[in-house]
CSV table of C-alpha atoms and ligand atoms in Angstrom, one decimal:
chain,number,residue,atom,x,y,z
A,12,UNK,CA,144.0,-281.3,96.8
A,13,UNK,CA,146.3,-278.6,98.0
A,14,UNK,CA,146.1,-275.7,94.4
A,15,UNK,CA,149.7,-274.8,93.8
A,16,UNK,CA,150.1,-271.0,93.1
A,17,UNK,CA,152.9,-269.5,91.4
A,18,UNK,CA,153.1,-265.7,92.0
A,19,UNK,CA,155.7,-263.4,90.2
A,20,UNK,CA,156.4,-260.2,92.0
A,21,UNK,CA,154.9,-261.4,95.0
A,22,UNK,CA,157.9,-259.4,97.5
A,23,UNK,CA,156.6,-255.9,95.3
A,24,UNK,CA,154.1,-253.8,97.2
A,25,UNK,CA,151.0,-255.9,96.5
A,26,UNK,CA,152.9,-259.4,96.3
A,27,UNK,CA,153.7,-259.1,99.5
A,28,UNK,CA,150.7,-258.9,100.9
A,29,UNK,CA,148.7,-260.9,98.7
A,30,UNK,CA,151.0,-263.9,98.8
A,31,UNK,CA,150.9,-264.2,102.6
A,32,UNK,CA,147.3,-263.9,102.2
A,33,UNK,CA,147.1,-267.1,100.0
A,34,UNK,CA,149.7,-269.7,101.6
A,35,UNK,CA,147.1,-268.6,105.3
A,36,UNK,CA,144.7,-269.3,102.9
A,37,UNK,CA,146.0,-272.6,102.3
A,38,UNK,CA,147.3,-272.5,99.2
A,39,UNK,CA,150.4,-273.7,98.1
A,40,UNK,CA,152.3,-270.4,96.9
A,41,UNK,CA,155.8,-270.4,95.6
A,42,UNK,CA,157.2,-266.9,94.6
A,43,UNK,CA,159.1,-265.5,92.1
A,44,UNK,CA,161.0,-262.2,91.6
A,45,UNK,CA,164.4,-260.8,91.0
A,46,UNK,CA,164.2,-258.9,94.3
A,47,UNK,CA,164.2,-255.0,92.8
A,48,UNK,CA,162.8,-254.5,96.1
A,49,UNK,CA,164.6,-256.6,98.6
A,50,UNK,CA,166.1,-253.8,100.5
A,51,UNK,CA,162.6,-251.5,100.7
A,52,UNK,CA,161.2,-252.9,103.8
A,53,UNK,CA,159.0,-250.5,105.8
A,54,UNK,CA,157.3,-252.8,108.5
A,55,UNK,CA,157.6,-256.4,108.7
A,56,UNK,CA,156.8,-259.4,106.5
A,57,UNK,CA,154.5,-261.8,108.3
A,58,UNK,CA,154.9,-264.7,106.5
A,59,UNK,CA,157.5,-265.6,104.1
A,60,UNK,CA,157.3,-267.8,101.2
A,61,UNK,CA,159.6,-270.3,98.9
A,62,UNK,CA,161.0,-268.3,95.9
A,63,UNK,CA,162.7,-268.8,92.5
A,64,UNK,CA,165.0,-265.9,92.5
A,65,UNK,CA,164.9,-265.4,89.0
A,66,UNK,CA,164.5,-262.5,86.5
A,67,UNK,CA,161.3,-262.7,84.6
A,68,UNK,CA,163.2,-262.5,80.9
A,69,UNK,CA,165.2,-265.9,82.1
A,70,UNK,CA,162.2,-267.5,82.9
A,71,UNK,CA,162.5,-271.9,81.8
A,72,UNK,CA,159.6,-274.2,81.4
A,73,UNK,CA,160.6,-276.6,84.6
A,74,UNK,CA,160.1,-273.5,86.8
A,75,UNK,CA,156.2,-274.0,85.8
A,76,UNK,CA,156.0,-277.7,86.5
A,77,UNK,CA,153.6,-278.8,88.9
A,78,UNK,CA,151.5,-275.2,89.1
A,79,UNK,CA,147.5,-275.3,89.3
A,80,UNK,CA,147.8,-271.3,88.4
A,81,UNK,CA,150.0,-268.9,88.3
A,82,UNK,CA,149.6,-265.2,89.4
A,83,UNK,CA,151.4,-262.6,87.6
A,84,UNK,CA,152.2,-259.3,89.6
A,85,UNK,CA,156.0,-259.0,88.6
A,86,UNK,CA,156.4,-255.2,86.5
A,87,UNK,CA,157.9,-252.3,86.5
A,88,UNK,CA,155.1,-250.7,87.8
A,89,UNK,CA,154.5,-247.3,86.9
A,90,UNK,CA,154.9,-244.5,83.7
A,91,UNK,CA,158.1,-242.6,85.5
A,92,UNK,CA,159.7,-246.0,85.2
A,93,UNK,CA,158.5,-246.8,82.0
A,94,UNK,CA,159.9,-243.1,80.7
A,95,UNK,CA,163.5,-244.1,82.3
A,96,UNK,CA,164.1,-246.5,79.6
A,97,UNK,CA,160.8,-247.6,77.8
A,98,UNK,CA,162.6,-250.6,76.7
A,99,UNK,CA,163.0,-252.1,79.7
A,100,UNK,CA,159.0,-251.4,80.4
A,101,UNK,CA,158.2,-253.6,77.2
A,102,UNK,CA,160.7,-256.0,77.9
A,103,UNK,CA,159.6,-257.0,80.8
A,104,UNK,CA,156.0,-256.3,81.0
A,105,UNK,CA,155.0,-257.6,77.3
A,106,UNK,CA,157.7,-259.5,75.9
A,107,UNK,CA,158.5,-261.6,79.3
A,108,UNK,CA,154.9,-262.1,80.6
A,109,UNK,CA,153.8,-263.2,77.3
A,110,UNK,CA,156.5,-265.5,77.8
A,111,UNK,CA,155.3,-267.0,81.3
A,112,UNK,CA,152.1,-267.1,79.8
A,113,UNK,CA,153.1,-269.4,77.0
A,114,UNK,CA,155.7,-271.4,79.2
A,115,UNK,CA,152.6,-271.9,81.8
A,116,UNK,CA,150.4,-272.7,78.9
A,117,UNK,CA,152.8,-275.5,77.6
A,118,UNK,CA,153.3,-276.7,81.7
A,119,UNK,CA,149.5,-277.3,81.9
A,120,UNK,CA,149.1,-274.4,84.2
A,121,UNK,CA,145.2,-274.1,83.9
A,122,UNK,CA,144.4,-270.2,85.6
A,123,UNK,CA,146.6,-267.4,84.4
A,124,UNK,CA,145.7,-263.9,86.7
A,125,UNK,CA,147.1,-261.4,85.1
A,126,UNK,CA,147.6,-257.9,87.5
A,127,UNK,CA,146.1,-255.1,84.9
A,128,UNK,CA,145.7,-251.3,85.2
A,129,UNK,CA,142.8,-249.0,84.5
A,130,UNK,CA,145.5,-246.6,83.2
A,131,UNK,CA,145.0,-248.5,79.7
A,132,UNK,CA,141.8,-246.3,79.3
A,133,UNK,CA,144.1,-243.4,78.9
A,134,UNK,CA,142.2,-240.2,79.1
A,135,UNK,CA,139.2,-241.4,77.8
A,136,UNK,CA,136.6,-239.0,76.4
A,137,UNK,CA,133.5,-240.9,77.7
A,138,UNK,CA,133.1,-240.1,81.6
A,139,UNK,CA,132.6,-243.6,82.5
A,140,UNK,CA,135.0,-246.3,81.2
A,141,UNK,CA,133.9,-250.4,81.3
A,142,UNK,CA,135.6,-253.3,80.2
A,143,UNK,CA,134.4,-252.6,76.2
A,144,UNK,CA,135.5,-248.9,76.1
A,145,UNK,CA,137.9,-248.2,73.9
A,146,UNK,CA,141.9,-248.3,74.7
A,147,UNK,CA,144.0,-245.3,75.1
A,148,UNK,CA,147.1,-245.9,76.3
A,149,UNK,CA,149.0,-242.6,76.3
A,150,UNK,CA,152.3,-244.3,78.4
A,151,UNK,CA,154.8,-246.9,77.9
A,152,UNK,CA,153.3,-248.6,81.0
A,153,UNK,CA,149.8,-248.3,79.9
A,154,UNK,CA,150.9,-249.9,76.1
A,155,UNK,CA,153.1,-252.9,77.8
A,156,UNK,CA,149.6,-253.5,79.8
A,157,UNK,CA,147.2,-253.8,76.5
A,158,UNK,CA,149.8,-255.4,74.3
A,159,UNK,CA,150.3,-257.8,77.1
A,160,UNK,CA,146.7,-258.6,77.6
A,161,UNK,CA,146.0,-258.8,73.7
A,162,UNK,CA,148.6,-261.3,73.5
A,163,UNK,CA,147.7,-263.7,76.3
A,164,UNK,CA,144.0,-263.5,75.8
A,165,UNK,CA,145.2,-265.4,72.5
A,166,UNK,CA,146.7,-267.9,74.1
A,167,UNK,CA,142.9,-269.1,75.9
A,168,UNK,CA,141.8,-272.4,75.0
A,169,UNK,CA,140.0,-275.5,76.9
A,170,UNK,CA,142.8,-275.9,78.3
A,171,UNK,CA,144.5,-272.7,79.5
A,172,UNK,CA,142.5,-269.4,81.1
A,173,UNK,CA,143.5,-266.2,81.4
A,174,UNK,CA,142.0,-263.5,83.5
A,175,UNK,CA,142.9,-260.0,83.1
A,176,UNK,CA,142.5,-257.9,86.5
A,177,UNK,CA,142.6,-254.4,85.8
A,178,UNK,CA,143.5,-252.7,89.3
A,179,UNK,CA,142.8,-248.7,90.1
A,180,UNK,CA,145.6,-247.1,92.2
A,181,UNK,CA,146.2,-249.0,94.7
A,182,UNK,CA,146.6,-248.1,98.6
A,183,UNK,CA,147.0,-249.2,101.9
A,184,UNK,CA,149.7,-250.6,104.0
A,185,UNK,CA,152.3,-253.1,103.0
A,186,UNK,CA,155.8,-254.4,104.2
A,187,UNK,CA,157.4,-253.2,100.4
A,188,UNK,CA,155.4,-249.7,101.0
A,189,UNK,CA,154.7,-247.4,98.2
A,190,UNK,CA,154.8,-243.5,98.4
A,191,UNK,CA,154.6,-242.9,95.2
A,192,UNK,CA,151.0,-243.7,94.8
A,193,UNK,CA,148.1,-241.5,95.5
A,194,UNK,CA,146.2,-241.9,98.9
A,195,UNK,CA,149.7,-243.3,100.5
A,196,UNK,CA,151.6,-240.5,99.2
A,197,UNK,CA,148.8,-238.0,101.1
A,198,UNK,CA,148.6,-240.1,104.1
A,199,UNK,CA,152.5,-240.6,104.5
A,200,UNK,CA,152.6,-237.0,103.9
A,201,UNK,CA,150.5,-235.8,106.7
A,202,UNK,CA,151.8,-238.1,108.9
A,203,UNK,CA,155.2,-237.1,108.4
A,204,UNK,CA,155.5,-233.8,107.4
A,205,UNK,CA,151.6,-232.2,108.5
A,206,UNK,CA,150.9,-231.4,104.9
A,207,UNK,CA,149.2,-233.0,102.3
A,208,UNK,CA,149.6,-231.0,98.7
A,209,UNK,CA,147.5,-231.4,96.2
A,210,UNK,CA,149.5,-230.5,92.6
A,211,UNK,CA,146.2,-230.2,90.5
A,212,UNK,CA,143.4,-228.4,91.7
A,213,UNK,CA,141.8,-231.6,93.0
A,214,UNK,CA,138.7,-232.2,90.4
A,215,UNK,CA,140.5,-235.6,88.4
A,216,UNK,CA,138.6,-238.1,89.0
A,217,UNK,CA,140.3,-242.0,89.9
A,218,UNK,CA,139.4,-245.4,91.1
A,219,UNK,CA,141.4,-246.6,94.5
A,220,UNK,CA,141.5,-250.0,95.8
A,221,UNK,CA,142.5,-251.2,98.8
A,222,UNK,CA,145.7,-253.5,98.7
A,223,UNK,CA,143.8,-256.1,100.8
A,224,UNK,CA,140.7,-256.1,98.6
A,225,UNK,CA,143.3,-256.1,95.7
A,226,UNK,CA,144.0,-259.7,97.3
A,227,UNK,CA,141.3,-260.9,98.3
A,228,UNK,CA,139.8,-260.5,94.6
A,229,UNK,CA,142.5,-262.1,92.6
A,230,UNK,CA,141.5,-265.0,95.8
A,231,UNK,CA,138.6,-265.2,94.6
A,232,UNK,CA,138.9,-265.2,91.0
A,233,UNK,CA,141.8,-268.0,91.6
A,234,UNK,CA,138.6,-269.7,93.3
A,235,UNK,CA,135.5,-268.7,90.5
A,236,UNK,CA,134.2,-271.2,88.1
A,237,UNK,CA,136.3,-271.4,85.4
A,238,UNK,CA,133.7,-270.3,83.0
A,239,UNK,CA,133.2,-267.2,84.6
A,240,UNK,CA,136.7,-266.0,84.3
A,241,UNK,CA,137.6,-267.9,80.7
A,242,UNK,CA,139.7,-265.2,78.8
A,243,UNK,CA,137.7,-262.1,80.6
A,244,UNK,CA,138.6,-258.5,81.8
A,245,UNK,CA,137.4,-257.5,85.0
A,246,UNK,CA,137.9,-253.7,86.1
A,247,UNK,CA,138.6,-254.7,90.2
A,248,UNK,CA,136.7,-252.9,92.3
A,249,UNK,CA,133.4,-251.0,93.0
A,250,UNK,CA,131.4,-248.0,91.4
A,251,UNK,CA,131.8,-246.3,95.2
A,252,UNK,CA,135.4,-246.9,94.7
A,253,UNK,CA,136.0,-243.5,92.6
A,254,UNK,CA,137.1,-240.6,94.4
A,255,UNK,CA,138.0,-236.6,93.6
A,256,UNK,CA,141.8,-236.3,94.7
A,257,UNK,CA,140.3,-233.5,96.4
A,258,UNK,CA,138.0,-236.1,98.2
A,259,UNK,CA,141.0,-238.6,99.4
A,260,UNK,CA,143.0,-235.1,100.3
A,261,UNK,CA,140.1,-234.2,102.9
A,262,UNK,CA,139.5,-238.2,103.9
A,263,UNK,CA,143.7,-237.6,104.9
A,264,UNK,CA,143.4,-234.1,106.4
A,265,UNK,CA,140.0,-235.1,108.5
A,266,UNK,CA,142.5,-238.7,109.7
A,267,UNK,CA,146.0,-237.3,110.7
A,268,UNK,CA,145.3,-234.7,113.7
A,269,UNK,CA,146.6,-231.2,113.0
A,270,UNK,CA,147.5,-231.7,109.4
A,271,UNK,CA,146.5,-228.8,106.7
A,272,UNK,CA,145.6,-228.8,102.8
A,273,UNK,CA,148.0,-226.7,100.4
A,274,UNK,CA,146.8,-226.6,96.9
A,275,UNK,CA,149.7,-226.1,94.6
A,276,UNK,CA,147.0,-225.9,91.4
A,277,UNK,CA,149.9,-225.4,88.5
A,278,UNK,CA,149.1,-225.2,84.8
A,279,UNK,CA,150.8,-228.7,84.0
A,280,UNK,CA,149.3,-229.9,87.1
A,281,UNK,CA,148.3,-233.9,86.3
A,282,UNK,CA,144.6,-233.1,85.1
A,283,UNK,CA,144.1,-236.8,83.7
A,284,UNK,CA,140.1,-237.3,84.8
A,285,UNK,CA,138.5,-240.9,84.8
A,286,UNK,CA,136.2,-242.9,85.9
A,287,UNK,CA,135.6,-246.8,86.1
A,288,UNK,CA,132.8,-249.1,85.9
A,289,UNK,CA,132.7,-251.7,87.9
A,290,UNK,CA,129.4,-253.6,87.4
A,291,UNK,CA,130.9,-256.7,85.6
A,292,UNK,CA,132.6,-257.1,88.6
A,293,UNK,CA,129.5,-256.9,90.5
A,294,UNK,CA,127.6,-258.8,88.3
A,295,UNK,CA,130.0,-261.9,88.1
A,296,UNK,CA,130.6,-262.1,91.6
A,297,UNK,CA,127.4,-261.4,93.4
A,298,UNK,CA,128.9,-263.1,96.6
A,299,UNK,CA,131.6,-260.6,97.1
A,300,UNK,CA,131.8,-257.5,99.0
A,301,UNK,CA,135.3,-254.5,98.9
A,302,UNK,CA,135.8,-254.0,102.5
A,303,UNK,CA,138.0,-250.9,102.4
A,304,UNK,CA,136.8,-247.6,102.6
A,305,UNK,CA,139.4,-244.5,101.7
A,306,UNK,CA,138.3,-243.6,105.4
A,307,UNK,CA,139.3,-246.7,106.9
A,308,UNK,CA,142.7,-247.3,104.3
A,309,UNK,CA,144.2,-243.6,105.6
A,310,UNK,CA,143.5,-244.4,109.1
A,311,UNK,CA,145.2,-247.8,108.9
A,312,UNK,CA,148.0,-245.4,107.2
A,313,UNK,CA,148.3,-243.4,110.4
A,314,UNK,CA,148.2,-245.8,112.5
A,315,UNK,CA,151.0,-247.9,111.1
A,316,UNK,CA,153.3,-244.6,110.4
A,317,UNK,CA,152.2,-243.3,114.1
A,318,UNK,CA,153.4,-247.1,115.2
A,319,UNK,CA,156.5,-246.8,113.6
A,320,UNK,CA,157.1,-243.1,113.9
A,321,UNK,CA,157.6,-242.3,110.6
A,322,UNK,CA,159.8,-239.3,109.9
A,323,UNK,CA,160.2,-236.9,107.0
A,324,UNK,CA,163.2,-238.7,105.8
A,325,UNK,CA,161.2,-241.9,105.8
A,326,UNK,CA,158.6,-240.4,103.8
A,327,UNK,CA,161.5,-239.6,100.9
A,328,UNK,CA,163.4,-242.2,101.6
A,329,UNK,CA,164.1,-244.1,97.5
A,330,UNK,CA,163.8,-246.8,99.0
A,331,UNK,CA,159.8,-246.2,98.6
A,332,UNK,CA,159.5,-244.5,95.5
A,333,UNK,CA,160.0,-246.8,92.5
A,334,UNK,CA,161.8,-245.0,90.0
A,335,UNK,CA,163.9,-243.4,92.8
A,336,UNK,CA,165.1,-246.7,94.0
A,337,UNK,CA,165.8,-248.4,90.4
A,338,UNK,CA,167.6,-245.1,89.8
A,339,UNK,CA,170.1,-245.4,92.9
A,340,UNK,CA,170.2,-249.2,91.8
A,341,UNK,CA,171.8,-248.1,88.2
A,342,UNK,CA,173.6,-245.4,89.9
A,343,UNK,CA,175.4,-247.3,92.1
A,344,UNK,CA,176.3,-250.1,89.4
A,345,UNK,CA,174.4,-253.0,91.4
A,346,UNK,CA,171.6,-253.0,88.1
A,347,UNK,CA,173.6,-252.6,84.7
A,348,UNK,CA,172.7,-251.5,81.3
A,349,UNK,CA,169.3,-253.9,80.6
A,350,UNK,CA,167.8,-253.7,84.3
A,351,UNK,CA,169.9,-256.7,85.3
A,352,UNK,CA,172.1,-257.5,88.9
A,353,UNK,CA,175.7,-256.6,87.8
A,354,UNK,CA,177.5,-259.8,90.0
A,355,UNK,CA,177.8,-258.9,93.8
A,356,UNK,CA,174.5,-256.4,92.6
A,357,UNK,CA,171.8,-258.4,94.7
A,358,UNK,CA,171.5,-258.5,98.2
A,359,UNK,CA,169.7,-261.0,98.8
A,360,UNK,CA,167.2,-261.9,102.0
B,24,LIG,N1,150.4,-250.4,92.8
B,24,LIG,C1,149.4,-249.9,92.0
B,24,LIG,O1,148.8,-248.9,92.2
B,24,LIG,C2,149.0,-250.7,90.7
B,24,LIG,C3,147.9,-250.3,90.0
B,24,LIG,C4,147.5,-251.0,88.9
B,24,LIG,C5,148.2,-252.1,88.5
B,24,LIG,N2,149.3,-252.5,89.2
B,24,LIG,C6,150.0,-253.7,88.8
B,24,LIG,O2,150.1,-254.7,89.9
B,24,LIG,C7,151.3,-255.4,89.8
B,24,LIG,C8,152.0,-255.2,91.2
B,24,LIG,O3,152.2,-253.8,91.5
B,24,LIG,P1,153.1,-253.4,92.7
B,24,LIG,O4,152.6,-252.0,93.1
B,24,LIG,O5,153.2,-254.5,93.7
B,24,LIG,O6,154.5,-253.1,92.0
B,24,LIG,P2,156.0,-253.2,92.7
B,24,LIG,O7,156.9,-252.4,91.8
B,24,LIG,O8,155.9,-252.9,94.1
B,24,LIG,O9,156.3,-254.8,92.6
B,24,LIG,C9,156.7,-255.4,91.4
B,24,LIG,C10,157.5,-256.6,91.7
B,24,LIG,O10,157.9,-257.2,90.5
B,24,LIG,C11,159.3,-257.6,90.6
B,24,LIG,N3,159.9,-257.5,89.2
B,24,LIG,C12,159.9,-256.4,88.4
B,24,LIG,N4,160.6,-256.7,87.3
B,24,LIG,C13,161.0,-258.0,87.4
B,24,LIG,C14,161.7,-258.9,86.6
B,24,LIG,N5,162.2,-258.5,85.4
B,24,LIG,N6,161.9,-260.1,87.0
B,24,LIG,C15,161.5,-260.6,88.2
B,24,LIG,N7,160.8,-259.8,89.0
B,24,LIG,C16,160.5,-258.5,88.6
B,24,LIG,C17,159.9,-256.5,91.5
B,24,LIG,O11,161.1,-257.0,92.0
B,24,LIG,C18,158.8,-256.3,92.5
B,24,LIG,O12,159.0,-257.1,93.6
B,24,LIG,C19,152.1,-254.8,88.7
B,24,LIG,O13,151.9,-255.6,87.6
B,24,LIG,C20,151.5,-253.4,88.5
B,24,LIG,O14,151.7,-253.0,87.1
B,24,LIG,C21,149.7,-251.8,90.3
């Protein structure tokens, strides 16, 4: 039988790709999101799915009736956000996805993915981080993450499982593009402007993740035996899958024809240094292999911006730079005081 896949979030920069990817897959995917992003379209969708246009604070229990699993994406999605008002950041990444979580608990939903970030490591002093390593969470992102994984992980029984996917940055192309994220911010830079600037002096040390290995992961977690995934944390990815930012700067540079390398090294330069362990990953699923290679992401990159002949304006454009775009949102009165449409706010596809 046909599983039936809720995903929140799924028109956000991951969403929608990965929910595309599932109803070609054959599942039966229904959407949901308040459509912060609507407007942000850089290339096309492909493939457009049912959605409950619905705030995640409002979610009901009848909007989880009928769901084999449910896919949680929907977030404010980065620490600048998170810094604009951090109440918002809890509100909607703890509070409200603990929420769904109990809603789709109560609706018989059986598999819970949640979309996690390395970031809840925080600057850790051990070089290498896995799933057991402490939690540092030094942002009001980073805190909604753990407090939101705490409090689902004690909502597992027989008859609900949650699974905790905790995603490096993440890169490649999508219809709701990102620039504000590292390897697409180099690659959008180069191919717009010919430079790529690195703000630190390029030592830190992050995992990266393709968006398409992103989705084909939670795929095939949606897909593992239940055992397996019962109540776990998986770091998603690959040990090859952590780079310098010097490294991805040269990857971009050695890609986009005639574009140079400007180090702006300052001292309060972004010197955060990580990196990730990925042999649970490995170990659960022997069967699956990351496709993407920083190589073959930036060159995908050019290729799309070189398609579409993507300016400087573009490249700054709010409309792909989170916090820039939910600023011009309050700005302009369409979101009010608690992150909500004012009436008339949406425009809605
Ligand atoms: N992009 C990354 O590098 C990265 C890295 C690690 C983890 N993650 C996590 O993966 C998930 C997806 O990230 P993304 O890059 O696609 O983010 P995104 O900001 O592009 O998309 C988030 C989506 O959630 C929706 N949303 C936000 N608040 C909502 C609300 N209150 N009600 C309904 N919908 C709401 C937005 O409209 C948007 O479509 C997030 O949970 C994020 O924290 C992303």
């Amino acid at each position: 039988m046909t599983m039936r896949v809720l995903v929140t979030g799924h028109e956000g920069y991951v969403g929608s790709v990965m929910a595309p990817m599932l109803a070609e897959a054959g599942y039966d995917v229904v959407g949901l999101d308040t459509g912060f992003y609507a407007e942000c379209t850089l290339v096309p969708d492909r493939v457009r799915v049912p959605v409950i246009r619905k705030d995640l604070r409002d979610v009901e229990a009848r909007d989880l009736d009928g769901f084999d699993a449910v896919i949680h994406l929907g977030a404010l999605s980065n620490d600048p956000i998170g810094n604009l008002n951090p109440a918002w950041t809890e509100e909607i990444n703890f509070t409200a996805s603990v929420r769904l979580a109990e809603l789709a608990k109560a609706a018989g939903v059986r598999r819970f993915l949640f979309s996690s970030s390395c970031i809840m490591y925080g600057m850790s002093e051990a070089a290498v981080v896995n799933e057991v390593s402490p939690l540092d969470p030094k942002t009001e992102y980073a805190r909604s993450k753990v407090q939101a994984e705490r409090a689902i992980a004690a909502l597992a029984d027989e008859t609900f499982s949650p699974t905790f996917l905790r995603n490096g940055t993440i890169y490649g192309l999508s219809p709701r593009m990102r620039f504000d994220t590292v390897l697409n911010n180099l690659t959008g830079s180069a191919a717009a402007t010919g430079r790529v600037v690195l703000h630190s002096n390029g030592e830190p040390w992050r995992p990266v993740i393709h968006v398409r290995d992103v989705s084909r992961a939670f795929l095939h977690v949606l897909q593992a035996p239940i055992e397996a995934i019962h109540s776990q944390a998986f770091n998603n990815g690959a040990n090859d899958m952590n780079h310098q930012i010097r490294e991805l700067a040269e990857v971009v540079v050695a890609t986009v024809p005639g574009a140079r390398l400007e180090c702006l090294a300052s001292a309060d330069a972004d010197q955060r240094t990580y990196r990730t362990d990925f042999s649970k990953f490995a170990r659960t699923f022997p069967d699956f292999r990351f496709r993407w290679t920083i190589r073959d992401g930036a060159q995908e990159l050019f290729e799309a911006f070189r398609a579409i002949g993507l300016t400087a304006e573009d490249f700054v454009d709010r409309r792909f730079t989170r916090l820039t775009w939910l600023r011009h949102l309050l700005d302009t009165g369409r979101l009010n005081h608690s992150l909500r449409w004012q009436a008339q706010g949406a425009l809605h596809s």
